[in-house]
PDB file of C-alpha atoms in Angstrom:
ATOM      1  CA  MET A 877      11.647  11.076  21.890  1.00  0.00           C
ATOM      2  CA  LEU A 878      10.786   7.550  22.898  1.00  0.00           C
ATOM      3  CA  ARG A 879       8.864   6.760  19.731  1.00  0.00           C
ATOM      4  CA  LEU A 880      11.967   7.530  17.633  1.00  0.00           C
ATOM      5  CA  HIS A 881      14.393   6.054  20.142  1.00  0.00           C
ATOM      6  CA  LYS A 882      12.893   2.648  19.483  1.00  0.00           C
ATOM      7  CA  PRO A 883      10.959   2.954  16.219  1.00  0.00           C
ATOM      8  CA  VAL A 884       8.645   0.253  14.982  1.00  0.00           C
ATOM      9  CA  ILE A 885       7.983  -0.817  11.420  1.00  0.00           C
ATOM     10  CA  THR A 886       5.204  -3.231  10.585  1.00  0.00           C
ATOM     11  CA  ARG A 887       4.683  -4.722   7.155  1.00  0.00           C
ATOM     12  CA  PHE A 888       1.438  -6.459   6.281  1.00  0.00           C
ATOM     13  CA  THR A 889       0.915  -7.748   2.755  1.00  0.00           C
ATOM     14  CA  SER A 890      -2.562  -7.452   1.293  1.00  0.00           C
ATOM     15  CA  TYR A 891      -2.234  -6.688  -2.412  1.00  0.00           C
ATOM     16  CA  HIS A 892      -5.800  -5.454  -2.777  1.00  0.00           C
ATOM     17  CA  LEU A 893      -6.405  -4.086   0.777  1.00  0.00           C
ATOM     18  CA  VAL A 894      -9.465  -6.320   1.290  1.00  0.00           C
ATOM     19  CA  ASN A 895      -9.905 -10.078   1.434  1.00  0.00           C
ATOM     20  CA  ASN A 896     -10.771 -12.134  -1.608  1.00  0.00           C
ATOM     21  CA  GLU A 897     -14.484 -12.523  -0.917  1.00  0.00           C
ATOM     22  CA  LEU A 898     -15.074  -8.819  -0.417  1.00  0.00           C
ATOM     23  CA  LEU A 899     -12.943  -7.965  -3.436  1.00  0.00           C
ATOM     24  CA  ARG A 900     -15.001 -10.313  -5.603  1.00  0.00           C
ATOM     25  CA  ASP A 901     -18.235  -8.706  -4.372  1.00  0.00           C
ATOM     26  CA  MET A 902     -16.943  -5.194  -5.081  1.00  0.00           C
ATOM     27  CA  LEU A 903     -15.757  -6.176  -8.553  1.00  0.00           C
ATOM     28  CA  ASN A 904     -19.152  -7.679  -9.302  1.00  0.00           C
ATOM     29  CA  ASP A 905     -20.878  -4.532  -7.997  1.00  0.00           C
ATOM     30  CA  ASN A 906     -18.820  -2.514 -10.479  1.00  0.00           C
ATOM     31  CA  GLY A 907     -19.774  -4.714 -13.433  1.00  0.00           C
ATOM     32  CA  ALA A 908     -17.427  -7.716 -13.410  1.00  0.00           C
ATOM     33  CA  ASN A 909     -20.305 -10.144 -13.615  1.00  0.00           C
ATOM     34  CA  SER A 910     -18.189 -12.950 -15.049  1.00  0.00           C
ATOM     35  CA  LEU A 911     -16.539 -13.571 -11.667  1.00  0.00           C
ATOM     36  CA  THR A 912     -17.958 -16.825 -10.389  1.00  0.00           C
ATOM     37  CA  GLY A 913     -16.566 -17.858  -7.012  1.00  0.00           C
ATOM     38  CA  ARG A 914     -14.005 -19.580  -4.864  1.00  0.00           C
ATOM     39  CA  ASP A 915     -13.851 -22.795  -6.885  1.00  0.00           C
ATOM     40  CA  ASN A 916     -12.019 -20.930  -9.657  1.00  0.00           C
ATOM     41  CA  GLU A 917      -8.303 -21.681  -9.165  1.00  0.00           C
ATOM     42  CA  ARG A 918      -7.314 -18.204 -10.346  1.00  0.00           C
ATOM     43  CA  TYR A 919      -9.707 -16.629  -7.874  1.00  0.00           C
ATOM     44  CA  ASN A 920      -7.045 -16.694  -5.129  1.00  0.00           C
ATOM     45  CA  TRP A 921      -5.768 -13.178  -5.836  1.00  0.00           C
ATOM     46  CA  GLY A 922      -3.974 -12.359  -2.618  1.00  0.00           C
ATOM     47  CA  SER A 923      -4.159 -12.332   1.165  1.00  0.00           C
ATOM     48  CA  ASP A 924      -7.422 -13.527   2.654  1.00  0.00           C
ATOM     49  CA  ALA A 925      -6.604 -11.956   6.019  1.00  0.00           C
ATOM     50  CA  ASP A 926      -8.101  -8.821   7.544  1.00  0.00           C
ATOM     51  CA  TRP A 927      -5.229  -6.524   8.548  1.00  0.00           C
ATOM     52  CA  VAL A 928      -7.229  -3.592   9.969  1.00  0.00           C
ATOM     53  CA  PRO A 929      -7.672  -5.159  13.461  1.00  0.00           C
ATOM     54  CA  TYR A 930      -3.889  -5.110  13.876  1.00  0.00           C
ATOM     55  CA  VAL A 931      -3.914  -1.349  13.372  1.00  0.00           C
ATOM     56  CA  GLN A 932      -6.530  -1.155  16.118  1.00  0.00           C
ATOM     57  CA  ALA A 933      -4.321  -3.288  18.388  1.00  0.00           C
ATOM     58  CA  ALA A 934      -1.420  -0.898  17.848  1.00  0.00           C
ATOM     59  CA  LEU A 935      -3.570   2.141  18.697  1.00  0.00           C
ATOM     60  CA  GLU A 936      -4.796   0.447  21.862  1.00  0.00           C
ATOM     61  CA  ALA A 937      -1.259  -0.539  22.852  1.00  0.00           C
ATOM     62  CA  TYR A 938      -0.103   3.067  22.756  1.00  0.00           C
ATOM     63  CA  ALA A 939      -2.913   4.060  25.114  1.00  0.00           C
ATOM     64  CA  ARG A 940      -2.050   1.591  27.897  1.00  0.00           C
ATOM     65  CA  PRO A 941      -0.264   3.172  30.899  1.00  0.00           C
ATOM     66  CA  SER A 942       3.047   1.342  30.834  1.00  0.00           C
ATOM     67  CA  ASP A 943       6.644   2.023  29.884  1.00  0.00           C
ATOM     68  CA  ASP A 944       7.151  -1.505  28.591  1.00  0.00           C
ATOM     69  CA  TRP A 945       7.086  -2.825  25.044  1.00  0.00           C
ATOM     70  CA  GLU A 946       5.067  -5.763  23.938  1.00  0.00           C
ATOM     71  CA  GLU A 947       5.211  -7.932  20.842  1.00  0.00           C
ATOM     72  CA  HIS A 948       2.014  -8.949  19.106  1.00  0.00           C
ATOM     73  CA  PRO A 949       1.971 -11.819  16.595  1.00  0.00           C
ATOM     74  CA  THR A 950       0.189 -11.065  13.360  1.00  0.00           C
ATOM     75  CA  GLY A 951       0.602 -14.364  11.567  1.00  0.00           C
ATOM     76  CA  ASP A 952       3.221 -16.780  10.321  1.00  0.00           C
ATOM     77  CA  ARG A 953       5.289 -14.220   8.401  1.00  0.00           C
ATOM     78  CA  ASP A 954       4.623 -10.833   9.973  1.00  0.00           C
ATOM     79  CA  SER A 955       4.765  -9.409  13.466  1.00  0.00           C
ATOM     80  CA  TYR A 956       4.948  -5.990  15.017  1.00  0.00           C
ATOM     81  CA  ALA A 957       5.965  -4.526  18.336  1.00  0.00           C
ATOM     82  CA  ALA A 958       4.111  -1.569  19.830  1.00  0.00           C
ATOM     83  CA  PRO A 959       5.517   0.729  22.498  1.00  0.00           C
ATOM     84  CA  LEU A 960       2.926   1.017  25.208  1.00  0.00           C
ATOM     85  CA  GLY A 961       1.589   4.317  26.589  1.00  0.00           C
ATOM     86  CA  HIS A 962       4.232   6.183  28.499  1.00  0.00           C
ATOM     87  CA  GLY A 963       2.563   9.277  29.943  1.00  0.00           C
ATOM     88  CA  THR A 964       4.629  11.877  28.083  1.00  0.00           C
ATOM     89  CA  ASP A 965       3.978  14.234  25.201  1.00  0.00           C
ATOM     90  CA  GLU A 966       4.981  11.417  22.885  1.00  0.00           C
ATOM     91  CA  ALA A 967       1.700   9.696  23.767  1.00  0.00           C
ATOM     92  CA  SER A 968      -0.031  12.142  21.424  1.00  0.00           C
ATOM     93  CA  ALA A 969       2.261  11.295  18.510  1.00  0.00           C
ATOM     94  CA  PRO A 970       0.259   9.517  15.801  1.00  0.00           C
ATOM     95  CA  THR A 971       0.621   5.999  14.557  1.00  0.00           C
ATOM     96  CA  VAL A 972       1.500   6.339  10.880  1.00  0.00           C
ATOM     97  CA  ILE A 973       0.171   3.896   8.317  1.00  0.00           C
ATOM     98  CA  ILE A 974       1.380   3.987   4.722  1.00  0.00           C
ATOM     99  CA  LEU A 975      -0.869   2.337   2.147  1.00  0.00           C
ATOM    100  CA  SER A 976       0.665   1.097  -1.073  1.00  0.00           C
ATOM    101  CA  SER A 977      -1.483  -0.620  -3.649  1.00  0.00           C
ATOM    102  CA  GLY A 978      -2.076  -0.632  -7.380  1.00  0.00           C
ATOM    103  CA  ALA A 979       0.537  -2.832  -9.008  1.00  0.00           C
ATOM    104  CA  HIS A 980      -1.617  -5.968  -8.722  1.00  0.00           C
ATOM    105  CA  TRP A 981      -4.800  -4.271  -9.916  1.00  0.00           C
ATOM    106  CA  SER A 982      -4.928  -5.482 -13.502  1.00  0.00           C
ATOM    107  CA  THR A 983      -7.048  -7.527 -15.889  1.00  0.00           C
ATOM    108  CA  LEU A 984      -4.253 -10.116 -15.852  1.00  0.00           C
ATOM    109  CA  ARG A 985      -4.269 -10.490 -12.060  1.00  0.00           C
ATOM    110  CA  LEU A 986      -8.024 -10.142 -11.510  1.00  0.00           C
ATOM    111  CA  ASP A 987      -9.268 -12.881 -13.775  1.00  0.00           C
ATOM    112  CA  GLY A 988     -12.808 -12.185 -14.948  1.00  0.00           C
ATOM    113  CA  ALA A 989     -12.621  -8.392 -14.773  1.00  0.00           C
ATOM    114  CA  GLU A 990     -11.675  -7.741 -18.382  1.00  0.00           C
ATOM    115  CA  ASP A 991     -12.395  -4.000 -18.451  1.00  0.00           C
ATOM    116  CA  PRO A 992      -9.732  -1.736 -16.852  1.00  0.00           C
ATOM    117  CA  LYS A 993     -12.487   0.762 -15.991  1.00  0.00           C
ATOM    118  CA  ILE A 994     -14.151  -1.847 -13.780  1.00  0.00           C
ATOM    119  CA  ILE A 995     -10.872  -2.343 -11.937  1.00  0.00           C
ATOM    120  CA  GLU A 996     -10.305   1.399 -11.568  1.00  0.00           C
ATOM    121  CA  ASP A 997     -13.817   1.888 -10.147  1.00  0.00           C
ATOM    122  CA  THR A 998     -13.357  -1.055  -7.787  1.00  0.00           C
ATOM    123  CA  PHE A 999     -10.027   0.340  -6.597  1.00  0.00           C
ATOM    124  CA  ALA A1000     -11.821   3.578  -5.680  1.00  0.00           C
ATOM    125  CA  SER A1001     -14.476   1.586  -3.811  1.00  0.00           C
ATOM    126  CA  VAL A1002     -11.854  -0.387  -1.887  1.00  0.00           C
ATOM    127  CA  VAL A1003      -9.868   2.719  -0.911  1.00  0.00           C
ATOM    128  CA  ALA A1004     -13.031   4.454   0.317  1.00  0.00           C
ATOM    129  CA  TYR A1005     -14.074   1.374   2.284  1.00  0.00           C
ATOM    130  CA  THR A1006     -10.611   0.933   3.815  1.00  0.00           C
ATOM    131  CA  THR A1007     -10.201   4.543   4.928  1.00  0.00           C
ATOM    132  CA  VAL A1008     -13.676   4.610   6.486  1.00  0.00           C
ATOM    133  CA  ARG A1009     -12.753   1.508   8.503  1.00  0.00           C
ATOM    134  CA  LEU A1010      -9.447   3.005   9.606  1.00  0.00           C
ATOM    135  CA  LYS A1011     -10.962   6.327  10.613  1.00  0.00           C
ATOM    136  CA  ALA A1012     -13.677   4.534  12.601  1.00  0.00           C
ATOM    137  CA  LEU A1013     -11.132   2.791  14.835  1.00  0.00           C
ATOM    138  CA  PRO A1014     -11.029   3.959  18.477  1.00  0.00           C
ATOM    139  CA  ARG A1015      -8.578   6.867  18.917  1.00  0.00           C
ATOM    140  CA  ALA A1016      -8.046   7.081  15.150  1.00  0.00           C
ATOM    141  CA  ASN A1017      -8.986  10.772  15.000  1.00  0.00           C
ATOM    142  CA  LEU A1018      -6.228  11.638  17.474  1.00  0.00           C
ATOM    143  CA  HIS A1019      -3.639   8.950  16.923  1.00  0.00           C
ATOM    144  CA  LEU A1020      -3.759   7.680  13.348  1.00  0.00           C
ATOM    145  CA  ARG A1021      -2.194   9.371  10.352  1.00  0.00           C
ATOM    146  CA  ILE A1022      -2.915   7.746   6.963  1.00  0.00           C
ATOM    147  CA  LEU A1023      -0.544   8.203   4.045  1.00  0.00           C
ATOM    148  CA  ALA A1024      -0.593   6.588   0.612  1.00  0.00           C
ATOM    149  CA  ARG A1025       2.373   6.053  -1.665  1.00  0.00           C
ATOM    150  CA  THR A1026       1.867   6.752  -5.347  1.00  0.00           C
ATOM    151  CA  ASN A1027       2.725   3.999  -7.812  1.00  0.00           C
ATOM    152  CA  PRO A1028       6.278   4.011  -9.215  1.00  0.00           C
ATOM    153  CA  PRO A1029       6.071   4.385 -12.994  1.00  0.00           C
ATOM    154  CA  PRO A1030       7.193   1.285 -14.913  1.00  0.00           C
ATOM    155  CA  MET A1031       9.749   1.651 -17.693  1.00  0.00           C
ATOM    156  CA  ASP A1032       9.983   0.204 -21.184  1.00  0.00           C
ATOM    157  CA  ASP A1033      13.690  -0.630 -21.036  1.00  0.00           C
ATOM    158  CA  CYS A1034      15.648  -0.413 -17.806  1.00  0.00           C
ATOM    159  CA  LEU A1035      18.025  -3.247 -18.673  1.00  0.00           C
ATOM    160  CA  ASN A1036      20.278  -0.904 -20.642  1.00  0.00           C
ATOM    161  CA  ALA A1037      19.817   2.203 -18.472  1.00  0.00           C
ATOM    162  CA  THR A1038      23.067   3.524 -16.990  1.00  0.00           C
ATOM    163  CA  GLU A1039      22.097   6.952 -15.639  1.00  0.00           C
ATOM    164  CA  PRO A1040      19.146   8.958 -14.318  1.00  0.00           C
ATOM    165  CA  LEU A1041      16.671  10.660 -16.637  1.00  0.00           C
ATOM    166  CA  ASP A1042      16.069  14.410 -16.784  1.00  0.00           C
ATOM    167  CA  PRO A1043      13.167  15.074 -17.113  1.00  0.00           C
ATOM    168  CA  PRO A1044      11.611  11.944 -15.602  1.00  0.00           C
ATOM    169  CA  ASN A1045       9.674   9.452 -17.713  1.00  0.00           C
ATOM    170  CA  LEU A1046       6.157   9.322 -16.278  1.00  0.00           C
ATOM    171  CA  VAL A1047       4.349   7.839 -19.296  1.00  0.00           C
ATOM    172  CA  PRO A1048       3.591   4.174 -18.532  1.00  0.00           C
ATOM    173  CA  PRO A1049       4.185   1.678 -21.346  1.00  0.00           C
ATOM    174  CA  ALA A1050       1.246  -0.316 -22.690  1.00  0.00           C
ATOM    175  CA  SER A1051       0.959  -3.592 -20.807  1.00  0.00           C
ATOM    176  CA  ASN A1052      -1.485  -6.323 -19.922  1.00  0.00           C
ATOM    177  CA  PHE A1053      -0.752  -5.297 -16.317  1.00  0.00           C
ATOM    178  CA  ASN A1054      -2.745  -2.091 -17.038  1.00  0.00           C
ATOM    179  CA  TYR A1055       0.062   0.275 -16.118  1.00  0.00           C
ATOM    180  CA  GLU A1056      -1.919   3.049 -17.772  1.00  0.00           C
ATOM    181  CA  SER A1057      -4.255   2.853 -14.753  1.00  0.00           C
ATOM    182  CA  PHE A1058      -1.501   3.866 -12.305  1.00  0.00           C
ATOM    183  CA  PRO A1059      -2.209   7.634 -12.615  1.00  0.00           C
ATOM    184  CA  VAL A1060      -5.907   6.884 -12.055  1.00  0.00           C
ATOM    185  CA  PHE A1061      -5.097   4.972  -8.868  1.00  0.00           C
ATOM    186  CA  ASP A1062      -2.885   7.838  -7.690  1.00  0.00           C
ATOM    187  CA  ASP A1063      -5.760  10.281  -8.207  1.00  0.00           C
ATOM    188  CA  VAL A1064      -7.967   8.078  -6.034  1.00  0.00           C
ATOM    189  CA  TRP A1065      -5.484   8.584  -3.180  1.00  0.00           C
ATOM    190  CA  ARG A1066      -5.321  12.339  -3.841  1.00  0.00           C
ATOM    191  CA  ASN A1067      -9.097  12.768  -3.892  1.00  0.00           C
ATOM    192  CA  ASN A1068      -9.623  11.072  -0.527  1.00  0.00           C
ATOM    193  CA  PRO A1069      -9.704  13.717   2.240  1.00  0.00           C
ATOM    194  CA  SER A1070      -8.588  11.186   4.871  1.00  0.00           C
ATOM    195  CA  ILE A1071      -5.311  10.436   3.082  1.00  0.00           C
ATOM    196  CA  GLU A1072      -2.036  12.334   2.759  1.00  0.00           C
ATOM    197  CA  VAL A1073      -0.226  11.477  -0.461  1.00  0.00           C
ATOM    198  CA  LEU A1074       3.438  10.530  -0.480  1.00  0.00           C
ATOM    199  CA  ASP A1075       4.102  11.345  -4.118  1.00  0.00           C
ATOM    200  CA  LEU A1076       7.193   9.408  -5.181  1.00  0.00           C
ATOM    201  CA  ARG A1077       6.232   9.080  -8.828  1.00  0.00           C
ATOM    202  CA  PRO A1078       8.339  11.980 -10.191  1.00  0.00           C
ATOM    203  CA  LEU A1079      11.330  10.918  -8.103  1.00  0.00           C
ATOM    204  CA  VAL A1080      11.247   7.271  -9.176  1.00  0.00           C
ATOM    205  CA  GLY A1081      10.574   8.289 -12.782  1.00  0.00           C
ATOM    206  CA  THR A1082      14.128   9.625 -12.993  1.00  0.00           C
ATOM    207  CA  ARG A1083      15.760   6.287 -12.172  1.00  0.00           C
ATOM    208  CA  PRO A1084      15.421   3.593 -14.837  1.00  0.00           C
ATOM    209  CA  ASP A1085      18.935   2.582 -13.787  1.00  0.00           C
ATOM    210  CA  GLY A1086      17.695   1.747 -10.280  1.00  0.00           C
ATOM    211  CA  ARG A1087      15.232  -1.010 -11.115  1.00  0.00           C
ATOM    212  CA  ARG A1088      15.814  -4.369  -9.448  1.00  0.00           C
ATOM    213  CA  MET A1089      14.010  -6.599 -11.945  1.00  0.00           C
ATOM    214  CA  PRO A1090      14.546  -5.585 -15.578  1.00  0.00           C
ATOM    215  CA  ARG A1091      12.143  -8.246 -16.812  1.00  0.00           C
ATOM    216  CA  PRO A1092       9.244  -8.249 -17.320  1.00  0.00           C
ATOM    217  CA  ASP A1093       8.097  -4.933 -15.846  1.00  0.00           C
ATOM    218  CA  CYS A1094      11.063  -2.690 -14.880  1.00  0.00           C
ATOM    219  CA  LEU A1095       8.912  -1.793 -11.896  1.00  0.00           C
ATOM    220  CA  HIS A1096      10.793  -3.060  -8.848  1.00  0.00           C
ATOM    221  CA  VAL A1097      13.442  -0.710  -7.473  1.00  0.00           C
ATOM    222  CA  CYS A1098      16.763  -1.372  -5.754  1.00  0.00           C
ATOM    223  CA  ILE A1099      17.653  -0.321  -2.214  1.00  0.00           C
ATOM    224  CA  PRO A1100      19.400   3.018  -2.919  1.00  0.00           C
ATOM    225  CA  VAL A1101      16.268   4.291  -4.655  1.00  0.00           C
ATOM    226  CA  ALA A1102      13.999   3.001  -1.889  1.00  0.00           C
ATOM    227  CA  ARG A1103      16.246   4.622   0.731  1.00  0.00           C
ATOM    228  CA  SER A1104      15.468   8.010  -0.782  1.00  0.00           C
ATOM    229  CA  TRP A1105      11.766   7.279  -0.209  1.00  0.00           C
ATOM    230  CA  VAL A1106      12.466   7.081   3.531  1.00  0.00           C
ATOM    231  CA  GLU A1107      14.099  10.503   3.422  1.00  0.00           C
ATOM    232  CA  VAL A1108      11.018  11.931   1.722  1.00  0.00           C
ATOM    233  CA  LEU A1109       8.808  10.281   4.357  1.00  0.00           C
ATOM    234  CA  TRP A1110      10.809  11.780   7.217  1.00  0.00           C
ATOM    235  CA  ASN A1111      10.363  15.230   5.706  1.00  0.00           C
ATOM    236  CA  VAL A1112       6.611  14.696   5.321  1.00  0.00           C
ATOM    237  CA  LEU A1113       6.301  13.585   8.944  1.00  0.00           C
TER     238      LEU A1113
END
């Protein structure tokens, strides 16, 4: 299995899945009329790059008739390598993309969108837009598998946690980061027919003792917890 003999992992950071200008337009379309423009210092919410063309480049690389591997630069911080087409049954194996977004969708991060409902509606718009773009890529119907990871539930107090919880704590604490919207975001993934959901929420909800940053959000997890996510992913694939 050549694809597993030399696996490839690509990480591209785009907190909101679309660039800043498009995100502003979608927020305004959903009622955030107080957003003004690029001259606002807090308007720079995240990556201004378009990452979807790199998915297209990976799909095209798999289709080329060669047994070689080629590296493709994707910017200053990120790069990926794609095994080129190799004329075996592995050529039909899909490229897997895992979407993970939600933690930076808040009234605190998106200055000017003061209503969580506006942010929730915009998140749904962005997910729909992104999946349509991905599915429209050449060879996507045969060679692209889209998964989405649910949002890990934050905890009120992980600093003093010493053992797992049973049952898990899935009730998000009140926060100006709008953690109460996390289940809404997860439902957006679930309701999209183009997406398979990698539901890690119940699993992570058992591990307040496995959070990497106890302040301020108890949201970031340490490596042993994240390693279990990979095991779940392998079983899904």
